[in-house]
Amino acid sequence: MEILSRLQQAGVIAVVRGATSEEALNACHAIIKGGLTGIELTFTVPQADQVIKELLATYQDQTEVVIGAGTVLDVVTARLAILAGAQYIVSPCFDKETAELCNLYQVPYLPGCMTINEITIALKSGVDIVKLFPGSAFGPSIISAFKAPMPQVNLMPTGGVNLENMREWFDAGVVTVGVGGNLLAPAAHGNFEEVTKVAQQYASKLKEIKG
């Protein structure tokens, strides 16, 4: 429950990818420096589990920072992430075995879903926050359509969320959002100062939205 609360307080979860573990690690530092406290380190990053361990060691005294593992496609990867200390697990799709493992160790699981049927299966398996993925396939207006028959569902859109439409997503009723693309783009060119600047813009926009 504490981690779920911190995810909602973070408001914006940065989905971090990188060609190397060093690039991803530096991007995470730049993002946190910019004021965003939610990090989803994807397992497309080489040695992702080691990066997660290093991040947790670095920010262990900053309780507002929450570090999770993303692009977790199977239960083996989920177990590896949990052993590395990942505080939550994110998948692009729902996987029952991963849900059961996360429930066993009381680690929040945020699977990607696109339909009411998928969301229903996820909720039955103990999921507390559903990742609406890809958000770009829907847009904020879909939230009310999902919440009409299922007002209890907590949604986190990822993909297609940006500074221009972030308010629309929150106004529609999401609990948090996942961002990557334009936030991480400068990191590919080694421009981590720009990553910090963009993170500051997202942090400022979030503060403006939440008052």
CSV table of N, CA and C in Angstrom, one decimal, residues 77-209:
chain,number,residue,atom,x,y,z
A,77,THR,N,11.7,-12.9,-15.5
A,77,THR,CA,12.2,-11.5,-15.4
A,77,THR,C,11.6,-10.8,-14.2
A,78,ALA,N,10.4,-11.1,-13.9
A,78,ALA,CA,9.8,-10.4,-12.7
A,78,ALA,C,10.5,-10.8,-11.4
A,79,ARG,N,10.8,-12.1,-11.3
A,79,ARG,CA,11.6,-12.6,-10.1
A,79,ARG,C,12.9,-12.0,-10.1
A,80,LEU,N,13.6,-11.8,-11.2
A,80,LEU,CA,14.9,-11.2,-11.2
A,80,LEU,C,14.8,-9.7,-10.8
A,81,ALA,N,13.8,-9.0,-11.2
A,81,ALA,CA,13.6,-7.6,-10.8
A,81,ALA,C,13.3,-7.5,-9.4
A,82,ILE,N,12.4,-8.4,-8.8
A,82,ILE,CA,12.1,-8.4,-7.4
A,82,ILE,C,13.4,-8.6,-6.6
A,83,LEU,N,14.2,-9.6,-7.0
A,83,LEU,CA,15.4,-9.9,-6.3
A,83,LEU,C,16.4,-8.7,-6.3
A,84,ALA,N,16.3,-7.9,-7.3
A,84,ALA,CA,17.1,-6.7,-7.4
A,84,ALA,C,16.6,-5.5,-6.6
A,85,GLY,N,15.4,-5.7,-6.1
A,85,GLY,CA,14.8,-4.7,-5.2
A,85,GLY,C,13.7,-3.9,-5.8
A,86,ALA,N,13.3,-4.2,-7.1
A,86,ALA,CA,12.3,-3.3,-7.7
A,86,ALA,C,11.1,-3.2,-6.8
A,87,GLN,N,10.6,-2.0,-6.7
A,87,GLN,CA,9.5,-1.7,-5.8
A,87,GLN,C,8.1,-1.9,-6.4
A,88,TYR,N,8.1,-2.0,-7.8
A,88,TYR,CA,6.9,-2.4,-8.5
A,88,TYR,C,7.3,-2.9,-9.9
A,89,ILE,N,6.4,-3.6,-10.5
A,89,ILE,CA,6.6,-4.3,-11.8
A,89,ILE,C,5.6,-3.8,-12.8
A,90,VAL,N,6.1,-3.5,-14.0
A,90,VAL,CA,5.3,-3.0,-15.1
A,90,VAL,C,5.5,-3.9,-16.3
A,91,SER,N,4.4,-4.3,-16.9
A,91,SER,CA,4.4,-5.1,-18.2
A,91,SER,C,3.7,-4.4,-19.3
A,92,PRO,N,4.0,-4.6,-20.5
A,92,PRO,CA,3.2,-4.1,-21.6
A,92,PRO,C,1.9,-4.9,-21.8
A,93,CYS,N,1.8,-6.0,-21.2
A,93,CYS,CA,0.6,-6.9,-21.3
A,93,CYS,C,0.4,-7.6,-20.0
A,94,PHE,N,-0.8,-8.2,-19.8
A,94,PHE,CA,-1.0,-8.9,-18.6
A,94,PHE,C,-0.5,-10.4,-18.7
A,95,ASP,N,0.1,-10.8,-17.6
A,95,ASP,CA,0.6,-12.2,-17.5
A,95,ASP,C,0.2,-12.7,-16.1
A,96,LYS,N,-0.6,-13.8,-16.1
A,96,LYS,CA,-1.1,-14.3,-14.9
A,96,LYS,C,-0.1,-14.8,-13.9
A,97,GLU,N,1.0,-15.5,-14.4
A,97,GLU,CA,2.0,-16.0,-13.5
A,97,GLU,C,2.8,-14.8,-12.9
A,98,THR,N,3.0,-13.8,-13.6
A,98,THR,CA,3.7,-12.6,-13.0
A,98,THR,C,2.8,-11.9,-12.0
A,99,ALA,N,1.5,-11.9,-12.2
A,99,ALA,CA,0.6,-11.3,-11.2
A,99,ALA,C,0.6,-12.1,-9.9
A,100,GLU,N,0.6,-13.5,-10.1
A,100,GLU,CA,0.6,-14.3,-8.9
A,100,GLU,C,1.9,-14.2,-8.1
A,101,LEU,N,3.1,-14.1,-8.8
A,101,LEU,CA,4.4,-13.9,-8.2
A,101,LEU,C,4.4,-12.6,-7.4
A,102,CYS,N,3.9,-11.5,-8.1
A,102,CYS,CA,3.9,-10.2,-7.4
A,102,CYS,C,3.0,-10.2,-6.2
A,103,ASN,N,1.8,-10.9,-6.3
A,103,ASN,CA,0.9,-11.0,-5.1
A,103,ASN,C,1.6,-11.7,-4.0
A,104,LEU,N,2.4,-12.8,-4.3
A,104,LEU,CA,3.0,-13.6,-3.3
A,104,LEU,C,4.0,-12.7,-2.5
A,105,TYR,N,4.8,-11.8,-3.2
A,105,TYR,CA,5.8,-11.0,-2.5
A,105,TYR,C,5.3,-9.6,-2.2
A,106,GLN,N,3.9,-9.4,-2.5
A,106,GLN,CA,3.3,-8.1,-2.2
A,106,GLN,C,4.0,-6.9,-2.9
A,107,VAL,N,4.3,-7.1,-4.1
A,107,VAL,CA,4.9,-6.1,-5.0
A,107,VAL,C,3.9,-5.7,-6.0
A,108,PRO,N,3.5,-4.4,-6.1
A,108,PRO,CA,2.5,-3.9,-7.0
A,108,PRO,C,2.9,-4.3,-8.5
A,109,TYR,N,1.8,-4.8,-9.2
A,109,TYR,CA,2.0,-5.2,-10.6
A,109,TYR,C,1.1,-4.3,-11.4
A,110,LEU,N,1.7,-3.7,-12.4
A,110,LEU,CA,0.9,-2.8,-13.3
A,110,LEU,C,1.0,-3.3,-14.7
A,111,PRO,N,0.1,-4.1,-15.2
A,111,PRO,CA,0.1,-4.7,-16.5
A,111,PRO,C,-0.5,-3.8,-17.5
A,112,GLY,N,0.0,-3.9,-18.8
A,112,GLY,CA,-0.6,-3.1,-19.8
A,112,GLY,C,-1.9,-3.8,-20.3
A,113,CYS,N,-3.0,-3.0,-20.4
A,113,CYS,CA,-4.3,-3.5,-20.9
A,113,CYS,C,-4.9,-2.5,-21.9
A,114,MET,N,-5.7,-3.1,-22.9
A,114,MET,CA,-6.3,-2.2,-23.9
A,114,MET,C,-7.8,-2.4,-23.9
A,115,THR,N,-8.4,-3.4,-23.3
A,115,THR,CA,-9.8,-3.6,-23.4
A,115,THR,C,-10.4,-3.8,-22.0
A,116,ILE,N,-11.8,-3.7,-21.9
A,116,ILE,CA,-12.5,-4.0,-20.7
A,116,ILE,C,-12.2,-5.4,-20.2
A,117,ASN,N,-12.2,-6.4,-21.2
A,117,ASN,CA,-12.0,-7.8,-20.9
A,117,ASN,C,-10.6,-7.9,-20.2
A,118,GLU,N,-9.6,-7.3,-20.8
A,118,GLU,CA,-8.2,-7.4,-20.2
A,118,GLU,C,-8.2,-6.8,-18.8
A,119,ILE,N,-8.8,-5.7,-18.7
A,119,ILE,CA,-8.8,-5.0,-17.4
A,119,ILE,C,-9.5,-5.8,-16.3
A,120,THR,N,-10.6,-6.5,-16.7
A,120,THR,CA,-11.4,-7.3,-15.8
A,120,THR,C,-10.5,-8.5,-15.3
A,121,ILE,N,-9.8,-9.1,-16.2
A,121,ILE,CA,-8.9,-10.2,-15.8
A,121,ILE,C,-7.8,-9.8,-14.9
A,122,ALA,N,-7.3,-8.6,-15.2
A,122,ALA,CA,-6.2,-8.0,-14.3
A,122,ALA,C,-6.7,-7.8,-12.9
A,123,LEU,N,-7.9,-7.2,-12.8
A,123,LEU,CA,-8.4,-6.8,-11.5
A,123,LEU,C,-8.7,-8.1,-10.7
A,124,LYS,N,-9.2,-9.1,-11.4
A,124,LYS,CA,-9.5,-10.4,-10.7
A,124,LYS,C,-8.2,-11.0,-10.2
A,125,SER,N,-7.1,-10.7,-10.8
A,125,SER,CA,-5.8,-11.3,-10.4
A,125,SER,C,-5.1,-10.4,-9.4
A,126,GLY,N,-5.8,-9.4,-8.8
A,126,GLY,CA,-5.2,-8.6,-7.7
A,126,GLY,C,-4.5,-7.4,-8.1
A,127,VAL,N,-4.6,-7.0,-9.4
A,127,VAL,CA,-3.9,-5.8,-9.9
A,127,VAL,C,-4.6,-4.5,-9.3
A,128,ASP,N,-3.8,-3.6,-8.8
A,128,ASP,CA,-4.3,-2.4,-8.2
A,128,ASP,C,-4.3,-1.2,-9.1
A,129,ILE,N,-3.3,-1.1,-10.0
A,129,ILE,CA,-3.2,-0.1,-11.0
A,129,ILE,C,-3.0,-0.7,-12.4
A,130,VAL,N,-3.9,-0.4,-13.3
A,130,VAL,CA,-3.8,-0.9,-14.7
A,130,VAL,C,-3.1,0.1,-15.6
A,131,LYS,N,-2.1,-0.4,-16.3
A,131,LYS,CA,-1.4,0.5,-17.3
A,131,LYS,C,-2.2,0.5,-18.6
A,132,LEU,N,-2.8,1.6,-18.9
A,132,LEU,CA,-3.5,1.7,-20.2
A,132,LEU,C,-2.5,1.9,-21.3
A,133,PHE,N,-2.2,0.9,-22.1
A,133,PHE,CA,-1.1,0.9,-23.1
A,133,PHE,C,-1.5,0.3,-24.4
A,134,PRO,N,-1.2,1.0,-25.5
A,134,PRO,CA,-0.6,2.3,-25.5
A,134,PRO,C,-1.7,3.4,-25.5
A,135,GLY,N,-1.4,4.4,-24.6
A,135,GLY,CA,-2.4,5.5,-24.5
A,135,GLY,C,-2.6,6.2,-25.8
A,136,SER,N,-1.6,6.2,-26.7
A,136,SER,CA,-1.8,6.9,-27.9
A,136,SER,C,-2.9,6.3,-28.8
A,137,ALA,N,-3.2,5.1,-28.5
A,137,ALA,CA,-4.3,4.4,-29.3
A,137,ALA,C,-5.7,4.9,-28.9
A,138,PHE,N,-5.7,5.6,-27.8
A,138,PHE,CA,-7.0,5.9,-27.2
A,138,PHE,C,-7.2,7.5,-27.1
A,139,GLY,N,-6.4,8.1,-26.2
A,139,GLY,CA,-6.7,9.5,-25.9
A,139,GLY,C,-7.5,9.6,-24.6
A,140,PRO,N,-7.4,10.7,-23.9
A,140,PRO,CA,-8.1,10.9,-22.6
A,140,PRO,C,-9.6,10.6,-22.6
A,141,SER,N,-10.3,10.7,-23.7
A,141,SER,CA,-11.7,10.5,-23.7
A,141,SER,C,-12.1,9.0,-23.4
A,142,ILE,N,-11.1,8.1,-23.5
A,142,ILE,CA,-11.4,6.7,-23.3
A,142,ILE,C,-11.6,6.4,-21.8
A,143,ILE,N,-11.0,7.2,-20.9
A,143,ILE,CA,-11.1,7.0,-19.5
A,143,ILE,C,-12.5,6.9,-19.0
A,144,SER,N,-13.3,7.8,-19.4
A,144,SER,CA,-14.7,7.8,-18.9
A,144,SER,C,-15.5,6.6,-19.4
A,145,ALA,N,-15.1,6.1,-20.6
A,145,ALA,CA,-15.7,4.9,-21.2
A,145,ALA,C,-15.4,3.7,-20.3
A,146,PHE,N,-14.1,3.6,-19.9
A,146,PHE,CA,-13.7,2.5,-19.0
A,146,PHE,C,-14.3,2.6,-17.6
A,147,LYS,N,-14.4,3.8,-17.1
A,147,LYS,CA,-14.8,4.0,-15.7
A,147,LYS,C,-16.3,4.0,-15.6
A,148,ALA,N,-17.1,4.1,-16.7
A,148,ALA,CA,-18.5,4.0,-16.6
A,148,ALA,C,-19.0,2.7,-16.0
A,149,PRO,N,-18.5,1.6,-16.6
A,149,PRO,CA,-18.9,0.3,-16.0
A,149,PRO,C,-18.0,-0.2,-14.9
A,150,MET,N,-16.8,0.4,-14.8
A,150,MET,CA,-15.8,0.0,-13.8
A,150,MET,C,-15.2,1.2,-13.1
A,151,PRO,N,-16.0,1.9,-12.3
A,151,PRO,CA,-15.5,3.2,-11.6
A,151,PRO,C,-14.4,2.9,-10.6
A,152,GLN,N,-14.2,1.7,-10.2
A,152,GLN,CA,-13.2,1.3,-9.2
A,152,GLN,C,-11.8,1.2,-9.8
A,153,VAL,N,-11.7,1.1,-11.1
A,153,VAL,CA,-10.4,0.9,-11.7
A,153,VAL,C,-9.4,2.1,-11.7
A,154,ASN,N,-8.2,1.8,-11.3
A,154,ASN,CA,-7.2,2.9,-11.3
A,154,ASN,C,-6.3,2.7,-12.6
A,155,LEU,N,-6.3,3.8,-13.3
A,155,LEU,CA,-5.6,3.7,-14.6
A,155,LEU,C,-4.4,4.6,-14.7
A,156,MET,N,-3.3,4.1,-15.4
A,156,MET,CA,-2.1,4.8,-15.7
A,156,MET,C,-1.8,4.7,-17.2
A,157,PRO,N,-2.2,5.8,-17.9
A,157,PRO,CA,-1.9,5.7,-19.4
A,157,PRO,C,-0.4,5.9,-19.6
A,158,THR,N,0.1,5.2,-20.5
A,158,THR,CA,1.5,5.3,-20.9
A,158,THR,C,1.6,5.2,-22.5
A,159,GLY,N,2.4,6.1,-23.1
A,159,GLY,CA,2.5,6.2,-24.5
A,159,GLY,C,1.4,7.2,-25.0
A,160,GLY,N,1.9,8.3,-25.6
A,160,GLY,CA,1.0,9.3,-26.0
A,160,GLY,C,0.7,10.4,-25.0
A,161,VAL,N,1.3,10.3,-23.8
A,161,VAL,CA,1.2,11.3,-22.8
A,161,VAL,C,2.3,12.3,-22.9
A,162,ASN,N,1.9,13.6,-23.0
A,162,ASN,CA,3.0,14.7,-23.1
A,162,ASN,C,2.5,15.9,-22.3
A,163,LEU,N,3.4,16.9,-22.4
A,163,LEU,CA,3.1,18.1,-21.6
A,163,LEU,C,1.8,18.8,-22.0
A,164,GLU,N,1.5,18.7,-23.3
A,164,GLU,CA,0.3,19.4,-23.9
A,164,GLU,C,-1.0,18.7,-23.4
A,165,ASN,N,-1.0,17.4,-23.3
A,165,ASN,CA,-2.3,16.7,-23.0
A,165,ASN,C,-2.3,16.1,-21.6
A,166,MET,N,-1.3,16.3,-20.8
A,166,MET,CA,-1.2,15.7,-19.5
A,166,MET,C,-2.4,16.1,-18.6
A,167,ARG,N,-2.8,17.4,-18.6
A,167,ARG,CA,-3.9,17.8,-17.8
A,167,ARG,C,-5.2,17.1,-18.2
A,168,GLU,N,-5.4,16.9,-19.5
A,168,GLU,CA,-6.6,16.2,-20.0
A,168,GLU,C,-6.7,14.8,-19.4
A,169,TRP,N,-5.5,14.1,-19.3
A,169,TRP,CA,-5.5,12.8,-18.8
A,169,TRP,C,-6.0,12.8,-17.3
A,170,PHE,N,-5.4,13.7,-16.5
A,170,PHE,CA,-5.7,13.8,-15.1
A,170,PHE,C,-7.1,14.2,-14.9
A,171,ASP,N,-7.6,15.2,-15.7
A,171,ASP,CA,-9.0,15.6,-15.6
A,171,ASP,C,-10.0,14.5,-15.9
A,172,ALA,N,-9.5,13.6,-16.8
A,172,ALA,CA,-10.4,12.4,-17.1
A,172,ALA,C,-10.4,11.4,-16.0
A,173,GLY,N,-9.5,11.5,-15.1
A,173,GLY,CA,-9.6,10.6,-13.9
A,173,GLY,C,-8.5,9.5,-13.7
A,174,VAL,N,-7.3,9.7,-14.4
A,174,VAL,CA,-6.2,8.7,-14.2
A,174,VAL,C,-5.6,9.0,-12.8
A,175,VAL,N,-4.9,8.0,-12.3
A,175,VAL,CA,-4.2,8.2,-11.0
A,175,VAL,C,-2.8,8.7,-11.1
A,176,THR,N,-2.2,8.3,-12.3
A,176,THR,CA,-0.8,8.7,-12.6
A,176,THR,C,-0.6,8.5,-14.1
A,177,VAL,N,0.5,9.0,-14.6
A,177,VAL,CA,0.8,8.8,-16.0
A,177,VAL,C,2.2,8.3,-16.2
A,178,GLY,N,2.5,7.6,-17.3
A,178,GLY,CA,3.8,7.2,-17.7
A,178,GLY,C,4.3,8.0,-18.9
A,179,VAL,N,5.5,8.5,-18.8
A,179,VAL,CA,6.0,9.3,-19.9
A,179,VAL,C,7.4,8.7,-20.3
A,180,GLY,N,7.8,8.9,-21.6
A,180,GLY,CA,9.1,8.4,-22.0
A,180,GLY,C,9.6,9.3,-23.1
A,181,GLY,N,9.2,8.9,-24.4
A,181,GLY,CA,9.6,9.6,-25.6
A,181,GLY,C,10.3,10.9,-25.5
A,182,ASN,N,9.6,12.0,-25.4
A,182,ASN,CA,10.2,13.3,-25.5
A,182,ASN,C,11.1,13.6,-24.2
A,183,LEU,N,10.7,13.0,-23.1
A,183,LEU,CA,11.5,13.2,-21.9
A,183,LEU,C,12.9,12.6,-22.0
A,184,LEU,N,13.0,11.4,-22.7
A,184,LEU,CA,14.3,10.7,-22.8
A,184,LEU,C,15.0,11.0,-24.0
A,185,ALA,N,14.4,11.6,-25.0
A,185,ALA,CA,15.1,11.8,-26.3
A,185,ALA,C,16.5,12.4,-26.2
A,186,PRO,N,16.7,13.4,-25.4
A,186,PRO,CA,18.0,14.0,-25.3
A,186,PRO,C,19.1,13.1,-24.8
A,187,ALA,N,18.7,12.1,-24.0
A,187,ALA,CA,19.6,11.2,-23.4
A,187,ALA,C,20.4,10.4,-24.4
A,188,ALA,N,19.7,10.1,-25.5
A,188,ALA,CA,20.4,9.3,-26.6
A,188,ALA,C,21.5,10.0,-27.2
A,189,HIS,N,21.6,11.3,-27.0
A,189,HIS,CA,22.7,12.2,-27.5
A,189,HIS,C,23.6,12.6,-26.4
A,190,GLY,N,23.4,12.0,-25.2
A,190,GLY,CA,24.3,12.4,-24.1
A,190,GLY,C,24.0,13.7,-23.5
A,191,ASN,N,22.8,14.3,-23.8
A,191,ASN,CA,22.5,15.6,-23.3
A,191,ASN,C,21.6,15.5,-22.0
A,192,PHE,N,22.2,15.1,-20.9
A,192,PHE,CA,21.4,14.8,-19.7
A,192,PHE,C,20.9,16.1,-19.0
A,193,GLU,N,21.6,17.2,-19.3
A,193,GLU,CA,21.1,18.5,-18.8
A,193,GLU,C,19.7,18.8,-19.4
A,194,GLU,N,19.6,18.5,-20.6
A,194,GLU,CA,18.3,18.8,-21.3
A,194,GLU,C,17.2,17.8,-20.7
A,195,VAL,N,17.6,16.6,-20.4
A,195,VAL,CA,16.7,15.7,-19.7
A,195,VAL,C,16.2,16.3,-18.4
A,196,THR,N,17.1,16.8,-17.7
A,196,THR,CA,16.7,17.5,-16.4
A,196,THR,C,15.7,18.6,-16.6
A,197,LYS,N,16.0,19.4,-17.7
A,197,LYS,CA,15.1,20.6,-18.0
A,197,LYS,C,13.7,20.1,-18.4
A,198,VAL,N,13.6,19.0,-19.2
A,198,VAL,CA,12.3,18.5,-19.6
A,198,VAL,C,11.6,17.9,-18.4
A,199,ALA,N,12.3,17.2,-17.5
A,199,ALA,CA,11.8,16.7,-16.3
A,199,ALA,C,11.2,17.8,-15.4
A,200,GLN,N,11.9,18.9,-15.3
A,200,GLN,CA,11.4,20.1,-14.6
A,200,GLN,C,10.1,20.6,-15.1
A,201,GLN,N,10.0,20.6,-16.4
A,201,GLN,CA,8.7,21.0,-17.1
A,201,GLN,C,7.6,20.1,-16.7
A,202,TYR,N,7.8,18.8,-16.7
A,202,TYR,CA,6.8,17.9,-16.3
A,202,TYR,C,6.4,18.0,-14.8
A,203,ALA,N,7.5,18.2,-14.0
A,203,ALA,CA,7.2,18.4,-12.5
A,203,ALA,C,6.4,19.7,-12.3
A,204,SER,N,6.7,20.7,-13.0
A,204,SER,CA,6.0,22.0,-12.9
A,204,SER,C,4.6,21.9,-13.4
A,205,LYS,N,4.4,21.2,-14.5
A,205,LYS,CA,3.0,20.9,-15.0
A,205,LYS,C,2.2,20.1,-14.0
A,206,LEU,N,2.8,19.1,-13.4
A,206,LEU,CA,2.1,18.2,-12.5
A,206,LEU,C,1.7,19.1,-11.2
A,207,LYS,N,2.6,19.9,-10.8
A,207,LYS,CA,2.3,20.8,-9.6
A,207,LYS,C,1.1,21.7,-9.9
A,208,GLU,N,1.1,22.2,-11.2
A,208,GLU,CA,0.0,23.1,-11.6
A,208,GLU,C,-1.3,22.4,-11.7
A,209,ILE,N,-1.3,21.1,-12.2
A,209,ILE,CA,-2.5,20.3,-12.3
A,209,ILE,C,-3.1,19.9,-10.9
